[in-house]
Coordinates of C-alpha atoms in Angstrom, one line a residue:
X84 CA 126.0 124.5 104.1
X85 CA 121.9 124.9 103.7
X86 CA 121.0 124.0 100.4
X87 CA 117.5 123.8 99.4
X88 CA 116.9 121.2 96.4
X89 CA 115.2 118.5 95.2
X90 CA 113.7 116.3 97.9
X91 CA 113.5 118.9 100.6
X92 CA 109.8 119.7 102.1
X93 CA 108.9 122.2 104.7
X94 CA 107.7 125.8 105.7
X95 CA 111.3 127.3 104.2
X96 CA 110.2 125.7 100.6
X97 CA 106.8 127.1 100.9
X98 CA 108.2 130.1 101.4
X99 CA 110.6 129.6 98.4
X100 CA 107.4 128.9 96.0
X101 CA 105.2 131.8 97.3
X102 CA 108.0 134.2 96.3
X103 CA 108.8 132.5 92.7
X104 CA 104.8 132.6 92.6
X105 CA 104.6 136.0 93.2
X106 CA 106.7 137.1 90.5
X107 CA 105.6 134.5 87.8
X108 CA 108.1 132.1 88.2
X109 CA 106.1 129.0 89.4
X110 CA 102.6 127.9 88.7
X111 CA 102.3 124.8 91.0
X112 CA 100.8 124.4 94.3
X113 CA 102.3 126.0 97.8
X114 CA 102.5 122.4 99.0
X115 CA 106.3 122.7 100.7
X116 CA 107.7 119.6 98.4
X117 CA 110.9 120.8 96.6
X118 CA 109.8 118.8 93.1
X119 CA 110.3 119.6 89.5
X120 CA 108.0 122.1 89.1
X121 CA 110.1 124.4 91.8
X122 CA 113.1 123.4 90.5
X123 CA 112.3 124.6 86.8
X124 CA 110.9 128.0 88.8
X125 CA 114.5 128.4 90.4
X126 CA 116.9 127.8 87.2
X127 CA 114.1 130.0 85.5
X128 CA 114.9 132.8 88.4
X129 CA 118.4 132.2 88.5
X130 CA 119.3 132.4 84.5
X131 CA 117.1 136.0 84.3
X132 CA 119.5 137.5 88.0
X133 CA 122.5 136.3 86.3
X134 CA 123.4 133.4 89.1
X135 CA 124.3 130.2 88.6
X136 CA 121.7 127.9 87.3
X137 CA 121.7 124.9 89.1
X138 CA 117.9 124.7 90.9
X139 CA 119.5 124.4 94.2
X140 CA 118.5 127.5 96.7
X141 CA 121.8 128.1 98.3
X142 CA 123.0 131.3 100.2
X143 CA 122.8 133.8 96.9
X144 CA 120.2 132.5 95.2
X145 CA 117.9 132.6 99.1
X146 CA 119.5 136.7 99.6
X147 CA 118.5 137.6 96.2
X148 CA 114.9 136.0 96.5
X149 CA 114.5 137.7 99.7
X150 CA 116.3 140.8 99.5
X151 CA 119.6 140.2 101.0
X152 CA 118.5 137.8 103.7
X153 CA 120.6 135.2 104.9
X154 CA 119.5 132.0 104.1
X155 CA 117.2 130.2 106.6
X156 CA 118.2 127.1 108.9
X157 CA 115.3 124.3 108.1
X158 CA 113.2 124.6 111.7
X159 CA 113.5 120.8 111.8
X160 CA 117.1 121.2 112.7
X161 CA 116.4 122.6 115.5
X162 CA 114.2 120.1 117.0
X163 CA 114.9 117.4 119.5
X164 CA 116.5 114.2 117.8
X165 CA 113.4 112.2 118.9
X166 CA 110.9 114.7 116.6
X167 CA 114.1 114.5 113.6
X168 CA 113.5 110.8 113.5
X169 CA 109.9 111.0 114.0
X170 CA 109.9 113.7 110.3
X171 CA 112.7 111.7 108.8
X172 CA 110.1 108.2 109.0
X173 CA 107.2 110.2 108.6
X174 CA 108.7 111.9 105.2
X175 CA 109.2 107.4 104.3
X176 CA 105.8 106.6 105.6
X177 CA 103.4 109.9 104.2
X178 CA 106.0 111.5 101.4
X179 CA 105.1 114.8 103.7
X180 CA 107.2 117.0 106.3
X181 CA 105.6 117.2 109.8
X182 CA 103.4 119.2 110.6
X183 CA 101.9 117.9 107.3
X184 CA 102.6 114.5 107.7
X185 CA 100.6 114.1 111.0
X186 CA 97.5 115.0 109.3
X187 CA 98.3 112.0 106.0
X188 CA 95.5 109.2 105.6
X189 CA 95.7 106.1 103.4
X190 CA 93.8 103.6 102.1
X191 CA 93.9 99.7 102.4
X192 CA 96.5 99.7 99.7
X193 CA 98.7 97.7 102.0
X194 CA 95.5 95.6 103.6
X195 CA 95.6 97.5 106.4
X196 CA 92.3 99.0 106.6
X197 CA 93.6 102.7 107.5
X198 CA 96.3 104.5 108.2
X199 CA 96.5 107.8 109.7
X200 CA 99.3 110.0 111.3
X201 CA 103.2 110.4 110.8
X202 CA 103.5 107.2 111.4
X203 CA 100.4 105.2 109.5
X204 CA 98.9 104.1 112.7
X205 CA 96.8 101.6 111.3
X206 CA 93.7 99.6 111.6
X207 CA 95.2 96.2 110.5
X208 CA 98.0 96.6 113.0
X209 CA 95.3 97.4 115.6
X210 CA 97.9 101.0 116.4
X211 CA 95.3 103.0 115.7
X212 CA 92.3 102.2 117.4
X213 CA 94.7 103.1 120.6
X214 CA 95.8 106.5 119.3
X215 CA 91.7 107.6 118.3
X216 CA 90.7 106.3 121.4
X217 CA 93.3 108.5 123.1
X218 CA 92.5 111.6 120.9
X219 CA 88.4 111.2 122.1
X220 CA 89.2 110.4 125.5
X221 CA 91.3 113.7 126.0
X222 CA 89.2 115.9 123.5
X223 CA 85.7 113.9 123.1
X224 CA 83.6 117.4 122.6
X225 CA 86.4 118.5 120.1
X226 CA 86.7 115.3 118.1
X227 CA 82.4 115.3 118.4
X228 CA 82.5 118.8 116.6
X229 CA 84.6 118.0 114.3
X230 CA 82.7 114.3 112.8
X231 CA 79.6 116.6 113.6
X232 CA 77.1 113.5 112.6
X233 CA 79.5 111.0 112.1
X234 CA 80.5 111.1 115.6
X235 CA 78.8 108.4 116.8
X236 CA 79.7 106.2 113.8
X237 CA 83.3 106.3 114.6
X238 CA 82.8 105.7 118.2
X239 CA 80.8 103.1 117.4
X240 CA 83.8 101.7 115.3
X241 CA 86.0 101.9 117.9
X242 CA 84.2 101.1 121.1
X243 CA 81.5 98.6 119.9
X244 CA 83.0 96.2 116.4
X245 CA 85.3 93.7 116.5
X246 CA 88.1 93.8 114.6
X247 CA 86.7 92.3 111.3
X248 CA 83.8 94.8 111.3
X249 CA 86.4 97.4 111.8
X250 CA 88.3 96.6 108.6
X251 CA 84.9 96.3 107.0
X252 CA 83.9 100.2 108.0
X253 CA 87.1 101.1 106.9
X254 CA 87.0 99.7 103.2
X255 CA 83.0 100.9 102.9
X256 CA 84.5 105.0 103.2
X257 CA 86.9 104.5 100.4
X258 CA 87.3 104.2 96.7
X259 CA 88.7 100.6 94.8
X260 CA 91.2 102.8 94.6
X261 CA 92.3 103.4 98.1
X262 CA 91.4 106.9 98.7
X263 CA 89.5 107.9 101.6
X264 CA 85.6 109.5 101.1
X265 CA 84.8 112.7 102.0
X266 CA 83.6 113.8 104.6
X267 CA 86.1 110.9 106.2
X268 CA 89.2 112.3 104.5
X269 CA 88.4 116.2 105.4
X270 CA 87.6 115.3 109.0
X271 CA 90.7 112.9 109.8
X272 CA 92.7 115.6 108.3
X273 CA 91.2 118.6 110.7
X274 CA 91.9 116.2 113.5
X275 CA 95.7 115.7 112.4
X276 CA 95.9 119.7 111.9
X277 CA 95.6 120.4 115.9
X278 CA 98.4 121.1 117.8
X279 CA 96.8 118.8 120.7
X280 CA 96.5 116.2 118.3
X281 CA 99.6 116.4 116.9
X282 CA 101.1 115.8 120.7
X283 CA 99.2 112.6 121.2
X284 CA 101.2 111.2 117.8
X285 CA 104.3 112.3 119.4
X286 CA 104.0 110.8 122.4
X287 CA 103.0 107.7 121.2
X288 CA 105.7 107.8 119.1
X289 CA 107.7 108.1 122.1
X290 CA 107.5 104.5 122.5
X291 CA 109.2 103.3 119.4
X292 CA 111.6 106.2 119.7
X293 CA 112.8 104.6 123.4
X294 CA 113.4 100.9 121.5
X295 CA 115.2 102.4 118.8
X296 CA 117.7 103.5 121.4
X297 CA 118.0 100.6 123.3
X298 CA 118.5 98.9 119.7
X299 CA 121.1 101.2 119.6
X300 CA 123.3 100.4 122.5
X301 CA 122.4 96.6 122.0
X302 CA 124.7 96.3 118.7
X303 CA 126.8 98.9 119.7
X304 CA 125.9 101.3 117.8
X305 CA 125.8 105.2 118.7
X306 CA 125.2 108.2 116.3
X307 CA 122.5 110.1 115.4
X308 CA 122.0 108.5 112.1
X309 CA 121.7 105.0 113.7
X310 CA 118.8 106.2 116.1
X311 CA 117.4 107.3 113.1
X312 CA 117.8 103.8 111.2
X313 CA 116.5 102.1 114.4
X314 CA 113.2 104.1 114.7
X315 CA 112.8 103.2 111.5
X316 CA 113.3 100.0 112.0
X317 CA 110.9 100.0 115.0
X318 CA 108.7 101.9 112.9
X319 CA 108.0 99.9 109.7
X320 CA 109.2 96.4 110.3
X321 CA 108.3 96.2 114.7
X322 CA 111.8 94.5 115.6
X323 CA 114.7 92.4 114.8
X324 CA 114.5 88.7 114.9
X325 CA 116.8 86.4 117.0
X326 CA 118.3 85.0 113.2
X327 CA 118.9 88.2 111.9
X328 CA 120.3 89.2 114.8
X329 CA 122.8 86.7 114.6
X330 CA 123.3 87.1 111.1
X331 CA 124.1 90.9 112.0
X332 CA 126.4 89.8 114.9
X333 CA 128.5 87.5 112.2
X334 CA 128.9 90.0 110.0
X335 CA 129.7 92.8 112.4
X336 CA 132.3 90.2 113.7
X337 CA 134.2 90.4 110.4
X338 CA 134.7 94.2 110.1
X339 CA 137.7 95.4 110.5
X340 CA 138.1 97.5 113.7
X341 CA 141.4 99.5 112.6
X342 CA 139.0 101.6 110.6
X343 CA 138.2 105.1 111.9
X344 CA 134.9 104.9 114.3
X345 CA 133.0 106.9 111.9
X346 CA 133.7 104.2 108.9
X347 CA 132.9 101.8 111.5
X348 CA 129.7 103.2 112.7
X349 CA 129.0 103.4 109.1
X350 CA 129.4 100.1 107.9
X351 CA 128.1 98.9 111.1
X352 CA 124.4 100.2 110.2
X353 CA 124.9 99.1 106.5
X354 CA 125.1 95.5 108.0
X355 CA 121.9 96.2 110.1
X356 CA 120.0 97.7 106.9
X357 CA 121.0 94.8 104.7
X358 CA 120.2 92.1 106.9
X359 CA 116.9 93.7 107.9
X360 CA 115.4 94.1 104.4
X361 CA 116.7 90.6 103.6
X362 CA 114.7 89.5 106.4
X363 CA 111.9 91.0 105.1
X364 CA 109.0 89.2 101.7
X365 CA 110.4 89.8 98.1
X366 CA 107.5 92.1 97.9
X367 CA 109.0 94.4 100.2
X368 CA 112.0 93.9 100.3
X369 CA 113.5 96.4 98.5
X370 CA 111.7 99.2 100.0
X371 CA 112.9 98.3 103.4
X372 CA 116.7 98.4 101.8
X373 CA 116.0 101.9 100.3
X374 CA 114.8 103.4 103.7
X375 CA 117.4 101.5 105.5
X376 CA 120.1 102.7 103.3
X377 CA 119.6 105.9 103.4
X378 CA 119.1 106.0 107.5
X379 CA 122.8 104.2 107.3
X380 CA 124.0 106.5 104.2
X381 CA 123.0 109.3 105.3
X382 CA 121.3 110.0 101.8
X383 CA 119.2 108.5 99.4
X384 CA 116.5 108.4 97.3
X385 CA 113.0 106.8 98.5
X386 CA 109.6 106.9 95.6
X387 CA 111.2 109.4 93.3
X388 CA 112.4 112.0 96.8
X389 CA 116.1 112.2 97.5
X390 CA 117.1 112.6 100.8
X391 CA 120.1 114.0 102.7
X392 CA 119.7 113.7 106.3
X393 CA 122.3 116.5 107.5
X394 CA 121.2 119.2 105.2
X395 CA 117.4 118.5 105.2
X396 CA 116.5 117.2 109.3
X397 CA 120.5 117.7 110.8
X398 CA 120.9 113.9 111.7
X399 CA 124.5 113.4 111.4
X400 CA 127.1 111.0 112.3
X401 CA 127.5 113.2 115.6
X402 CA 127.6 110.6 118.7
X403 CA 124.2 110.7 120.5
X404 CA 124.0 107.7 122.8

């Protein structure tokens, strides 16, 4: 069943909140996030039509918003499992759906200089002086329109500093507060917004994508779901150490096998999330759990956004690899 609610994001929300706009309902932004302020449009709507008032655009709340229309299957569902996993962890990583998400810059919040993409390709990982260097050797006379003066700055940055100098540029074009200076901000963002852009991301996201999957078949493990949890492993914490991996193994030793394979492919990832975010500093440790969890769960809630992968990106339990 489609159900738009709290925690989706996409063009079919945008579409919901230019409608409830239109006729007064909602005042907020046409930003695609599914928050309060939509919700509180839609129970608004539903109590004046009569329908039941739960905030959640299902099948008869979507036809009498759009005039008897059936209800729209999220695009994302349609896409490759490889782009699912790569809007699933950029959803984690920016709090944005792609094609939104591959256009999201942060500060040195975390001490990594910047980061920039779906992913938060950063500076203080050094995995994003490859992707800008990609972007200008493929499109140097669109990337030069587009920093106009600053053009030579940021090749400067990436073809001439070292890395210290680097992190040094990067803190000088933002606030003590993290957030990037314009014109910075405005131009990263133009370069995330292009479709040939956007490519680059995916195919260097291709890369962590093919280790997720051969985490997969190296502890067994086979569904849709756990691709997902392993490119997000890949993603935010680079791989699995030879003592959590036996830690995983001990556990996975214990289950007990009679279960159905669902339960078991289940519990199987909960193992893998668990031991990963244990693995992980007290400082982040329970961050890595929460995005684990929900990979393995199938649903969750991550920074105040609840998740259900099945309704909201269509990564099920269905066997993949």
């Amino acid at each position: 069943m489609i159900v738009y609610s709290s925690g989706c994001m996409g063009p079919e929300v945008e579409r919901i909140q230019q409608n409830l706009k239109e006729r007064g309902y909602y005042l907020g932004p046409i930003d695609g996030l599914f928050g309060g302020g939509t919700e509180a449009a839609v129970k608004l709507f539903q109590r004046e039509r009569g329908l039941e008032v739960n905030g959640k655009v299902k099948a008869e709340t979507w036809a009498t918003l759009f005039a008897g229309e059936m209800i729209t299957v999220p695009a994302i569902r349609k896409e490759s499992l490889e782009k699912r996993c790569l809007a699933l962890t950029g959803c984690f990583e920016t709090g944005r759906m792609i094609p939104e998400a591959f256009c999201s810059i942060s500060g040195n919040f975390d001490g990594q200089g910047i980061g920039f993409g779906a992913l938060q390709w950063n500076l203080g990982q050094q995995s994003l002086q490859p992707l800008l260097k990609e972007i200008n050797s493929l499109y140097s006379l669109a990337l030069a329109e587009i920093f106009d003066a600053h053009f030579q700055t940021l090749s400067a940055v990436l073809y001439e500093y070292g890395f210290h100098d680097q992190m040094a540029w990067a803190i000088s074009i933002q606030t003590d507060r993290f957030n990037i200076n314009e014109p910075w901000k405005g131009f990263f963002k133009t370069v995330g917004r292009n479709q040939e852009y956007q490519n680059i991301q995916m195919r260097f996201a291709n890369h962590n994508y093919q280790i997720a999957l051969k985490l997969c078949r190296e502890y067994k493990l086979s569904s849709e779901r756990a691709v997902a949890l392993m490119f997000d492993v890949v993603v935010q914490n680079g791989s699995i150490r030879t003592e959590t991996r036996q830690l995983i193994e001990t556990d996975f030793a214990k289950l007990d096998t009679s279960m159905s394979p669902e339960n078991l492919e289940v519990e199987r990832m909960r193992i893998v999330a668990n031991r990963r975010a244990e693995a992980c500093g007290p400082l982040y440790r329970n961050d890595v759990r929460s995005r684990k969890m929900c990979c393995a769960d199938g649903m969750g809630s991550l920074h105040g956004t609840d998740y259900d992968l099945e309704n909201q990106f269509g990564i099920t339990l269905e066997k993949f690899c």
